[in-house]
Coordinates of C-alpha atoms and ligand atoms in Angstrom, one line a residue:
X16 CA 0.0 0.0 0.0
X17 CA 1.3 3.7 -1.2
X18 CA -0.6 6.5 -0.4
X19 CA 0.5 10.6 -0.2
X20 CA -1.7 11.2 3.3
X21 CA -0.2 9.0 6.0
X22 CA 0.1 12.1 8.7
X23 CA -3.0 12.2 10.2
X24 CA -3.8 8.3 10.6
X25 CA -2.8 6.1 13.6
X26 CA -3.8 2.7 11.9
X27 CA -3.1 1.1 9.0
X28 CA -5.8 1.2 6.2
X29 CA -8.1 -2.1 6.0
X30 CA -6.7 -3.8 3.0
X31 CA -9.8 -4.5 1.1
X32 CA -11.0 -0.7 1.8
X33 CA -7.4 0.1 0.2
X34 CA -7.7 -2.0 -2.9
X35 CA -11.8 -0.4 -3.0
X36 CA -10.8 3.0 -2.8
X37 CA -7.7 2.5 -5.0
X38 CA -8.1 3.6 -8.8
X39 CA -4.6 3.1 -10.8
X40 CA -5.8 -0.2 -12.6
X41 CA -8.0 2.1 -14.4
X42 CA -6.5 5.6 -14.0
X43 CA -3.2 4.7 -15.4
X44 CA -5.0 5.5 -18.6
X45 CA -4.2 8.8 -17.7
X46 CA 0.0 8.9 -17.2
X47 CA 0.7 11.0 -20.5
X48 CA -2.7 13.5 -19.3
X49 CA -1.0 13.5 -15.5
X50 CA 2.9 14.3 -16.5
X51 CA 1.5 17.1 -19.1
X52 CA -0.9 18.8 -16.1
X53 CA 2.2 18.6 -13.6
X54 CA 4.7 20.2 -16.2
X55 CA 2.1 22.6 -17.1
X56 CA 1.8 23.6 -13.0
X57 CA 5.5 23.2 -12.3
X58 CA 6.7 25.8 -15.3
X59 CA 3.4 27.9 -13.8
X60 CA 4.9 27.8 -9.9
X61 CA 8.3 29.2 -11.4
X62 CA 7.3 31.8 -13.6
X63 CA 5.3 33.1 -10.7
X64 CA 8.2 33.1 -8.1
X65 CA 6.6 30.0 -5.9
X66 CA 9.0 27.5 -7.2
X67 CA 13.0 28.3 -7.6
X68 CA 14.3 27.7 -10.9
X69 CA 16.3 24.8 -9.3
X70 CA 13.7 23.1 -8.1
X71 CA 11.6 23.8 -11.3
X72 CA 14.9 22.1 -13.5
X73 CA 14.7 19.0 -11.4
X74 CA 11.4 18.7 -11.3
X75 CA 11.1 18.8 -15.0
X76 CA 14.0 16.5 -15.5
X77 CA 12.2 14.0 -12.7
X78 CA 8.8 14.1 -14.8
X79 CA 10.6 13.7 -18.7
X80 CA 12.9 10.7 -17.0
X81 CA 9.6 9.2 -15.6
X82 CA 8.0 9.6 -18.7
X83 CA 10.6 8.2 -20.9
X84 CA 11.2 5.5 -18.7
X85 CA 7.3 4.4 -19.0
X86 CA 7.3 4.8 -22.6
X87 CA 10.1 3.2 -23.1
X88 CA 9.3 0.1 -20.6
X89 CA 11.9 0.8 -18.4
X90 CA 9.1 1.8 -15.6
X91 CA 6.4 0.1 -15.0
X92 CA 2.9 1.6 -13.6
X93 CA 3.1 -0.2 -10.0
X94 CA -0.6 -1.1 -8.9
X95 CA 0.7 -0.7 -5.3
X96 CA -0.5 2.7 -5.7
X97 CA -3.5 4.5 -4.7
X98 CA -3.4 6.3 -8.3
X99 CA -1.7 7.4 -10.9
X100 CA -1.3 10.7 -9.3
X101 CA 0.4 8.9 -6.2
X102 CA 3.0 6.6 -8.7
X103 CA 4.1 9.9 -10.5
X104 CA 4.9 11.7 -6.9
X105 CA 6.6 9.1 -5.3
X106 CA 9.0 8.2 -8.3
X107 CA 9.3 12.2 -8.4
X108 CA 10.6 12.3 -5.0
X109 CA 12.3 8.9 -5.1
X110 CA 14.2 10.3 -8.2
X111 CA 15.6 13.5 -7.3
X112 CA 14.5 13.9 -3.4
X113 CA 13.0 16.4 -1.1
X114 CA 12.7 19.2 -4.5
X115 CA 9.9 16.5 -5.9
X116 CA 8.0 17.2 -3.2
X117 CA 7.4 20.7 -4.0
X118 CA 5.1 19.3 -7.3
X119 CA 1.8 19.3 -5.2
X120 CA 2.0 23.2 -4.0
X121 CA -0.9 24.8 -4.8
X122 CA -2.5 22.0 -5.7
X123 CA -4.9 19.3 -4.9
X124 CA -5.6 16.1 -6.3
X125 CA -9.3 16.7 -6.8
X126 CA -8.4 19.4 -9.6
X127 CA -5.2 17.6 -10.5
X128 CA -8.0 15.0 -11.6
X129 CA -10.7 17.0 -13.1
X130 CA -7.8 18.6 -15.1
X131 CA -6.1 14.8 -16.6
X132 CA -9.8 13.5 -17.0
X133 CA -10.4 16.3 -19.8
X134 CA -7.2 16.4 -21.3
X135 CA -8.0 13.0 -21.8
X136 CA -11.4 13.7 -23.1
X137 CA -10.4 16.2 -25.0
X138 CA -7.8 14.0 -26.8
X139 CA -11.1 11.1 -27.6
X140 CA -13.3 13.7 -28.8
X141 CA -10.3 14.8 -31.4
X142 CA -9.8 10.9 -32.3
X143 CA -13.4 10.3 -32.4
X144 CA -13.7 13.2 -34.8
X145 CA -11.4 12.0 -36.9
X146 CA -12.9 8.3 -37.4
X147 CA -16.0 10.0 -38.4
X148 CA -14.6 11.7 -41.0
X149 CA -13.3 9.0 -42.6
X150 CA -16.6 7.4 -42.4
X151 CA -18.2 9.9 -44.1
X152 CA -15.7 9.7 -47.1
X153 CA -16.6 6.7 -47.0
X154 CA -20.3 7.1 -47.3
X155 CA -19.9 10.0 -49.7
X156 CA -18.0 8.1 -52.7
X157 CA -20.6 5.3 -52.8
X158 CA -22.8 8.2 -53.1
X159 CA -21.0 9.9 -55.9
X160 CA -21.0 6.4 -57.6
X161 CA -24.1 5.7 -57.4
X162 CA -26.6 8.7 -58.1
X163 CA -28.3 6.5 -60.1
X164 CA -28.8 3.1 -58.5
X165 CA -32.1 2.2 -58.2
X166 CA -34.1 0.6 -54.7
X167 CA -37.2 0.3 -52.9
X168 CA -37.3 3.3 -50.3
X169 CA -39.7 2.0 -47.2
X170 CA -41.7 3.0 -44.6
X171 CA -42.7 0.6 -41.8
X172 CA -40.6 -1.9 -44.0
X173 CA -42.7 -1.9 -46.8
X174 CA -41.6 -0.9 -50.4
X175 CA -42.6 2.5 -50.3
X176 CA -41.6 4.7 -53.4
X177 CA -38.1 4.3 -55.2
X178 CA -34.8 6.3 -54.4
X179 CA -31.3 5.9 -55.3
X180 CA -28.6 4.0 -53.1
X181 CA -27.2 7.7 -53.0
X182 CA -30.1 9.1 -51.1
X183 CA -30.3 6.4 -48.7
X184 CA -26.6 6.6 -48.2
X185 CA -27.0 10.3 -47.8
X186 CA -29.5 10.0 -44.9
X187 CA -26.5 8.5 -42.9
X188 CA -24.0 11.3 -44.4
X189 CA -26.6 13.4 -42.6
X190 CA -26.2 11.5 -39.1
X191 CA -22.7 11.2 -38.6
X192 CA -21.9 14.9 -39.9
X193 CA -24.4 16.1 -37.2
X194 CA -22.2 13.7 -35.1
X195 CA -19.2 15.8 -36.0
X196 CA -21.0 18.7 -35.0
X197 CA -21.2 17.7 -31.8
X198 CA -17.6 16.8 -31.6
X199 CA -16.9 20.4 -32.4
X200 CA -19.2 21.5 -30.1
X201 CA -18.3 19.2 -26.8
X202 CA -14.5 20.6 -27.9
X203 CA -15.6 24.3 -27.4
X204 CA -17.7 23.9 -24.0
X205 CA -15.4 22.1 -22.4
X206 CA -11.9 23.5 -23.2
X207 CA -11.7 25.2 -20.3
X208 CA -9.0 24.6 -17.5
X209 CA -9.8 23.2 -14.0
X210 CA -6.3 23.3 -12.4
X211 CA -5.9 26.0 -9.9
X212 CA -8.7 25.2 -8.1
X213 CA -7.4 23.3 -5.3
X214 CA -9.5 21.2 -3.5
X215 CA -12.4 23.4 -4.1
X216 CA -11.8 26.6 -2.6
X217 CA -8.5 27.5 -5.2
X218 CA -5.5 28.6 -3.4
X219 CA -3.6 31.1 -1.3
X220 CA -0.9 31.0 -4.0
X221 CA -1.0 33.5 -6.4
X222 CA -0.7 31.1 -9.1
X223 CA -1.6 32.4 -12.8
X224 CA -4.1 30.1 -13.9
X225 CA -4.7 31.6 -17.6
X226 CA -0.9 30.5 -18.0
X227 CA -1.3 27.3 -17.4
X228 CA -4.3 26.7 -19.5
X229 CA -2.8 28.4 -22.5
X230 CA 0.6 25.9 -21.5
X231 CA -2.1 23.2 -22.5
X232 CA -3.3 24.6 -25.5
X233 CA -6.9 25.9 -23.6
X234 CA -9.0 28.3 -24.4
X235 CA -9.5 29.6 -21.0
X236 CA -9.9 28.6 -17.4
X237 CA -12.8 27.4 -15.7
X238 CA -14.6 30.1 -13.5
X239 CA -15.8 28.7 -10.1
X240 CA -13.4 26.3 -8.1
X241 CA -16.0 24.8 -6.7
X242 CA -17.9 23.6 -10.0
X243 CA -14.2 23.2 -11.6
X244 CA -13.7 20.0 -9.4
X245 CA -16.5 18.4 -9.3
X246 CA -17.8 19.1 -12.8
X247 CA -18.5 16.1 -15.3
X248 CA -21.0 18.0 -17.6
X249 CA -18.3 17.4 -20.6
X250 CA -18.3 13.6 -20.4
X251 CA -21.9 13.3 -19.4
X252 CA -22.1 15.4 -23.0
X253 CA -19.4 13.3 -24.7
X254 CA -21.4 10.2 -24.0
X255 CA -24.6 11.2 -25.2
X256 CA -22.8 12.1 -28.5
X257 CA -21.3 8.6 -28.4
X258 CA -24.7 6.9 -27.9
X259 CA -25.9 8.6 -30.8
X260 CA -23.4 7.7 -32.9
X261 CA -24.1 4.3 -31.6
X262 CA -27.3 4.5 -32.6
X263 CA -26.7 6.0 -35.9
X264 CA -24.4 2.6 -36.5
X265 CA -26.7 0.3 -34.9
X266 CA -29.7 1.4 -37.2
X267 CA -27.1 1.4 -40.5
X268 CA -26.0 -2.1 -39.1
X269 CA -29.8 -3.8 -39.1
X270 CA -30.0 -2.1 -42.3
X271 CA -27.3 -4.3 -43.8
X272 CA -28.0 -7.4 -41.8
X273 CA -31.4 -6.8 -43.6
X274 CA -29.9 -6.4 -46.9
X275 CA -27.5 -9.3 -46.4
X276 CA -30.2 -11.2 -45.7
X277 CA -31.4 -14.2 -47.6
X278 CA -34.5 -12.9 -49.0
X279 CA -33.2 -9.8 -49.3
X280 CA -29.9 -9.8 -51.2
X281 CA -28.9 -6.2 -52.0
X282 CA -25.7 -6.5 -50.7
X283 CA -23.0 -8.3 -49.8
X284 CA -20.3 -7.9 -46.5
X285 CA -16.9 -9.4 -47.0
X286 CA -15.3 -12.6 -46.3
X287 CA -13.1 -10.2 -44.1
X288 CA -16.0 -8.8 -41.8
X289 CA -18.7 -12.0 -41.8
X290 CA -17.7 -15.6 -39.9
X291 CA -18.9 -19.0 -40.3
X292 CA -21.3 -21.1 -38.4
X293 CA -19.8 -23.7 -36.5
X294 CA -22.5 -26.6 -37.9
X295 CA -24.7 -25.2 -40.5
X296 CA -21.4 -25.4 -43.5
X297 CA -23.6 -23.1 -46.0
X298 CA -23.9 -19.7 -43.6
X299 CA -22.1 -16.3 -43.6
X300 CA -23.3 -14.5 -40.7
X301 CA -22.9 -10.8 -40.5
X302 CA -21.7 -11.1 -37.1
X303 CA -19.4 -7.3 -37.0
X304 CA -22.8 -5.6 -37.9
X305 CA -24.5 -7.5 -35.4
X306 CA -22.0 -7.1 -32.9
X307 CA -21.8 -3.0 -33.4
X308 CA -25.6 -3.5 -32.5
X309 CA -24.8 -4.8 -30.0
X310 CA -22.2 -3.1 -28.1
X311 CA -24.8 0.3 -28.4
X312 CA -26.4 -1.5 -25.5
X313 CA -23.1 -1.3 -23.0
X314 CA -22.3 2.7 -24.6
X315 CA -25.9 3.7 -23.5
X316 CA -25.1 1.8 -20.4
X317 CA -21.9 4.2 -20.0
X318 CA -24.6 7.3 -20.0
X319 CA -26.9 6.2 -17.3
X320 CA -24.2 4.7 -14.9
X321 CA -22.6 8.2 -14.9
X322 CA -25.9 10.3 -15.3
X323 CA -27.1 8.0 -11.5
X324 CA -23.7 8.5 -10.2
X325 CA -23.6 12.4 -10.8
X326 CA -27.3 12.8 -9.5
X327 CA -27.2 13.3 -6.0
X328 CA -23.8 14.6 -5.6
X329 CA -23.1 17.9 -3.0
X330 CA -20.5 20.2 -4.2
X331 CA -17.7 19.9 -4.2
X332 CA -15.5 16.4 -4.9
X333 CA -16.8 13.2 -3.6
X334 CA -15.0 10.0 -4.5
X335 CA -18.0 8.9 -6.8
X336 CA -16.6 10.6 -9.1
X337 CA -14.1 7.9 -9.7
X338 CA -16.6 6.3 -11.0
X339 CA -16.9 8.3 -14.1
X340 CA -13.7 6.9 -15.7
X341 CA -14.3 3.0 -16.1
X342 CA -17.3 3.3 -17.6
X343 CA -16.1 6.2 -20.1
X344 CA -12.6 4.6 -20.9
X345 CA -15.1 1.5 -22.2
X346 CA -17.5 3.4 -24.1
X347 CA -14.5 5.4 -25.6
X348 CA -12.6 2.5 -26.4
X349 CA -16.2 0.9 -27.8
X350 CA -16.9 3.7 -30.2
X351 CA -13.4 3.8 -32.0
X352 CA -13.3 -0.1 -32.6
X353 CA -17.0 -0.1 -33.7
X354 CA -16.4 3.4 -35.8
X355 CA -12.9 1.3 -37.5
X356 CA -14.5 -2.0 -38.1
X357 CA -18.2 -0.5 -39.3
X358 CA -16.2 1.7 -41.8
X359 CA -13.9 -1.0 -43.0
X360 CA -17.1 -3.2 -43.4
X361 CA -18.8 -0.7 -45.4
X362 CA -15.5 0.2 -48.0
X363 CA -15.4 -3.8 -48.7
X364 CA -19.5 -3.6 -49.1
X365 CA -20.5 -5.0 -52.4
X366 CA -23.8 -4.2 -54.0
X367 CA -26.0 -6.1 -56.1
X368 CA -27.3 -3.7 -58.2
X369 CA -29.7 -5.5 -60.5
X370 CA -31.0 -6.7 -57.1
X371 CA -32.2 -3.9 -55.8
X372 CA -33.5 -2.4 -59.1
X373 CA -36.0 -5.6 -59.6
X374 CA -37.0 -4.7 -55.9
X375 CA -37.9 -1.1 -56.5
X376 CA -39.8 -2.3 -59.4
X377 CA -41.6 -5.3 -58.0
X378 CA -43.2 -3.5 -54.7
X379 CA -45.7 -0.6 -56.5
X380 CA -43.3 1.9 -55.5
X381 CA -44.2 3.2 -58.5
X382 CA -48.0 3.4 -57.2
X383 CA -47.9 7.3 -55.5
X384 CA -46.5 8.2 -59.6
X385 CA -49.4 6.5 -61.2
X386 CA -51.7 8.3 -59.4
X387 CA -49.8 11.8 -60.0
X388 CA -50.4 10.4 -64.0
X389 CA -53.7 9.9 -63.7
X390 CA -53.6 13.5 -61.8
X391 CA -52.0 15.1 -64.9
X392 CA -54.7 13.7 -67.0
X393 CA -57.6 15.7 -65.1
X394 CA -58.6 12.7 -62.4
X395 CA -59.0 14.7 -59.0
X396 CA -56.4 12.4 -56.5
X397 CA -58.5 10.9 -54.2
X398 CA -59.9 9.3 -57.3
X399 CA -56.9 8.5 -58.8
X400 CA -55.8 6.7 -55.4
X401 CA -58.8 4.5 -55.6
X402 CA -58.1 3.8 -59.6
X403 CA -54.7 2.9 -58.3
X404 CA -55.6 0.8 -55.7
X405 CA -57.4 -1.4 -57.9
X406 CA -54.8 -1.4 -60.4
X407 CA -52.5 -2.5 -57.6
X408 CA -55.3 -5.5 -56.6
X409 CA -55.4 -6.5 -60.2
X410 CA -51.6 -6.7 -60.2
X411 CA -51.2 -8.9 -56.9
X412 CA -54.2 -11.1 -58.3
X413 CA -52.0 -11.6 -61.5
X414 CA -48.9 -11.5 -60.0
X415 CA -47.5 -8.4 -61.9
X416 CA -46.6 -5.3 -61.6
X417 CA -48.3 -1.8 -63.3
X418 CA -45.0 -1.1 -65.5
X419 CA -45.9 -4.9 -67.1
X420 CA -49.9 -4.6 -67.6
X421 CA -50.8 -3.7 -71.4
X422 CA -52.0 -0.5 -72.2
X423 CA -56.0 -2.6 -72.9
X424 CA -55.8 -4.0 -69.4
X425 CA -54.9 -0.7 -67.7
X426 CA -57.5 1.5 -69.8
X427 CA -60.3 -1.1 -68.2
X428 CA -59.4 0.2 -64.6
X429 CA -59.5 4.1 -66.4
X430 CA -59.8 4.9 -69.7
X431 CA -57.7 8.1 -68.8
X432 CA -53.9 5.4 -69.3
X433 CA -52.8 6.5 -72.0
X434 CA -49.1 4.9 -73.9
X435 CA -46.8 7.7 -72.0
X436 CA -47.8 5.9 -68.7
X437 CA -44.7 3.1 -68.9
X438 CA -42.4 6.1 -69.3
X439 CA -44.5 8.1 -66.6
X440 CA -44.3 4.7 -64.5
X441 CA -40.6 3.6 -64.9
X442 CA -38.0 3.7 -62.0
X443 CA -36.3 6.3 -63.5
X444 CA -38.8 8.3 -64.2
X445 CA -40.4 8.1 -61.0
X446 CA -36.4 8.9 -58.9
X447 CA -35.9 11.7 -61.5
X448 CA -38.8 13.6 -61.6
X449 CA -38.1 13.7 -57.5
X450 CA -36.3 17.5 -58.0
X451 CA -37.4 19.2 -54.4
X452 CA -34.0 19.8 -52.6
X453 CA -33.0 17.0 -50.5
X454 CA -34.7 14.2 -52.8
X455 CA -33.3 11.3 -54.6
X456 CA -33.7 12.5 -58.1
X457 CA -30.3 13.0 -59.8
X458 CA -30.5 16.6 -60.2
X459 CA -31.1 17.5 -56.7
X460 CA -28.9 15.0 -55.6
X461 CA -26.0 16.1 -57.8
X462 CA -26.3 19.9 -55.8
X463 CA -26.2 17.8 -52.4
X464 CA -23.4 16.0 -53.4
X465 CA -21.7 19.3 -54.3
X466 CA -22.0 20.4 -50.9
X467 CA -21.2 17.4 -49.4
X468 CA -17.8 17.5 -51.1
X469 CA -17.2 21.2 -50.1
X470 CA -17.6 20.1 -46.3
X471 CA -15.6 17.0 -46.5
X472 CA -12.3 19.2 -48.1
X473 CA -12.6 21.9 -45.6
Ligands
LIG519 N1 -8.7 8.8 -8.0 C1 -9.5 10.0 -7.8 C2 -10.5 10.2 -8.8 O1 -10.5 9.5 -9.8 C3 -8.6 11.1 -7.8 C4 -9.0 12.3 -6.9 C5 -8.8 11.9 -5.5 N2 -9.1 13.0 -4.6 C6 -9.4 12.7 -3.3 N3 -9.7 13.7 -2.6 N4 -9.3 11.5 -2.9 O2 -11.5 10.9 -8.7

């Protein structure tokens, strides 16, 4: 057992209670985060005359050995420790003496904490950023490739009315660029510095806080000392972004389990990203899209164990707060692998073009543009629905669909059909004449696409 606060105990700590209450299995996550905050504080202490330039020299030189000697394997992080914060002081002061003890002046461990925590953060948000944006370069070339491939768009899961593998696509461009929005967003709130707030009440140093956060590339410092230690609002806010990125992959995932399905056959995932069934010799399960489904569950599950731990917490720091990073350091690590392997799945995706074209044509998408005919020829449209409706009826009865009934057979049902309804009628018809912005046909599409390219190059 190592801990920095022997003076004012008689006994020895129960040994359980120690390995409860310790946290450097988990908060050694945070060594680079903990040697940047403590060279940030130490050059601080100098500059402002607390710390002599001696003590600053070693005190640097202690911290670069350490971290060196860590990165290099030299050191290892030594679970004996209460935290990460403890292992970095004691080899301080076992390194160059009594001078290492000076590190901690003016500050506490409960903004030391806050301070690593959102470095940290800060750091994800940047990577997660980052792993969307290849996502969405993803997503936009099999857009640009495919303004005019033809599917069934649905509602409820039914064949709906037709659109274009580009438009679909492009309603996930949508999601996970809103999802960079938030990245930027979370970056500007929170990029604030907590250090120099002490335990809660800041110090009676005169330390120069707006130093030390411009040392560590901050935009400012954080304004209340008491809200600056015990403030999670920015990971609380992180992991809502994360579940909806979650989500946003968990829906695209069912989508292409769907697809890859049997009876559907749109697309197909590769070799690379599906596995085999243990028994049944003929499967290819898509077991990646499955499993990003999956882990949503346990990122969601990130959200509402630190949401219930933050609830009823007095100001200022109360070790529940430790609590935030397990949970976090999971969902953070569970977004970048999921984010890595989705994309990867969805470069290799192959398409089956023809596929999804006999689809679109087979389910009366094409239904809502017969009526809209029938409208052009003078037929009022809740008349026209009905006309189509039984046209439709015919069509199961026969097993057909409208594009393949001759002109005879659809002038029975009205005599308004006239030879231009198999153009009016055909998929490409029906995507193209879709102009309004934000619509599948190629024309509107091609401006999106436009402006989609503009926000991916800047
Ligand atoms: N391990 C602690 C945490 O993660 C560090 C802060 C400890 N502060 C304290 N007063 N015990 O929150």
């Amino acid at each position: 057992m190592a801990q920095l606060w022997g003076g004012r105990f008689t006994g020895e700590t129960d040994g359980l209670a120690f390995a409860f209450n310790a946290s450097i299995h988990f908060d050694r996550r945070l060594f680079q985060q903990d040697i940047e905050g403590s060279i940030a504080h130490v050059t601080m202490l100098a500059k402002q005359g607390i710390l002599e330039e001696d003590d600053k020299e070693s005190i640097l030189q202690g911290l670069l050995g350490i971290r060196k000697d860590v990165e290099e394997g030299r050191l290892e992080i030594d679970d004996t420790y209460e935290d990460i914060h403890s292992f970095v002081e004691a080899q301080l002061i076992s390194r160059i003496g009594d001078g290492g003890k000076k590190l901690h002046t003016g500050r506490s461990r409960n903004d030391q904490v806050a301070l690593d925590m959102r470095l940290y953060t800060r750091k994800q948000v940047q990577e997660t950023d980052a792993l969307l944006k290849e996502l969405l370069e993803v997503i936009l070339n099999v857009m640009e490739e495919n303004v005019e491939t033809y599917m069934p768009g649905f509602t409820h899961l039914q064949k709906a009315q037709p659109i274009t593998l580009a438009h679909h696509y492009g309603a996930y461009f949508e999601m996970f660029r809103r999802d960079r929005q938030r990245m930027e967003d979370i970056y500007r709130r929170m990029n604030y510095c907590p250090l120099g707030a002490g335990a809660l009440a800041g110090t009676t140093y005169p330390l120069d806080r707006e130093y030390t956060a411009s040392l560590m590339g901050f935009a400012g410092v954080t304004q209340n000392s008491m809200d600056s230690v015990s403030d999670r609002d920015y990971l609380i806010e992180f992991l809502a972004a994360l579940c909806t990125v979650m989500m946003h992959m968990s829906r695209f995932c069912e989508e292409i389990i769907i697809w890859n399905s049997n009876e559907y056959q749109f697309v197909e995932i590769d070799d690379a990203y599906s596995t085999g069934s243990s028994i049944m010799p003929q499967k290819k399960n898509p077991d990646i899209a499955e499993l990003v489904r999956g882990k949503t569950g346990r990122v969601y599950g990130a959200l509402m164990s630190l949401l219930t731990t933050m609830k009823g917490i007095p100001l200022a720091y109360n070790k529940d707060m430790q609590e935030d990073k397990e949970v976090a350091f999971d969902a953070m690590d569970t977004v970048k692998n999921c984010l890595i392997l989705f994309t990867g799945m969805l470069r290799t995706l192959k398409f089956r073009k023809e596929r999804m074209a006999e689809s679109a044509m087979n389910g009366f998408t094409n239904a809502t543009d017969a009526a809209d005919y029938l409208v052009g020829k003078g037929v009022p449209f809740r008349d026209a629905h009905g006309i189509v409706g039984r046209l439709v009826l015919y069509c199961i009865e026969k097993n057909t669909s409208i594009d393949r009934l001759s002109l005879q057979e659809l002038q029975e049902i009205s005599d308004k059909f006239e030879a231009d309804i198999y153009e009016a009628v055909s998929l490409k018809t029906c995507v193209a004449k879709r102009l309004t912005i934000g619509a599948p046909g190629p024309k509107a599409m091609k401006e999106t696409l436009k402006k989609y390219r503009e926000y991916m190059d800047n």
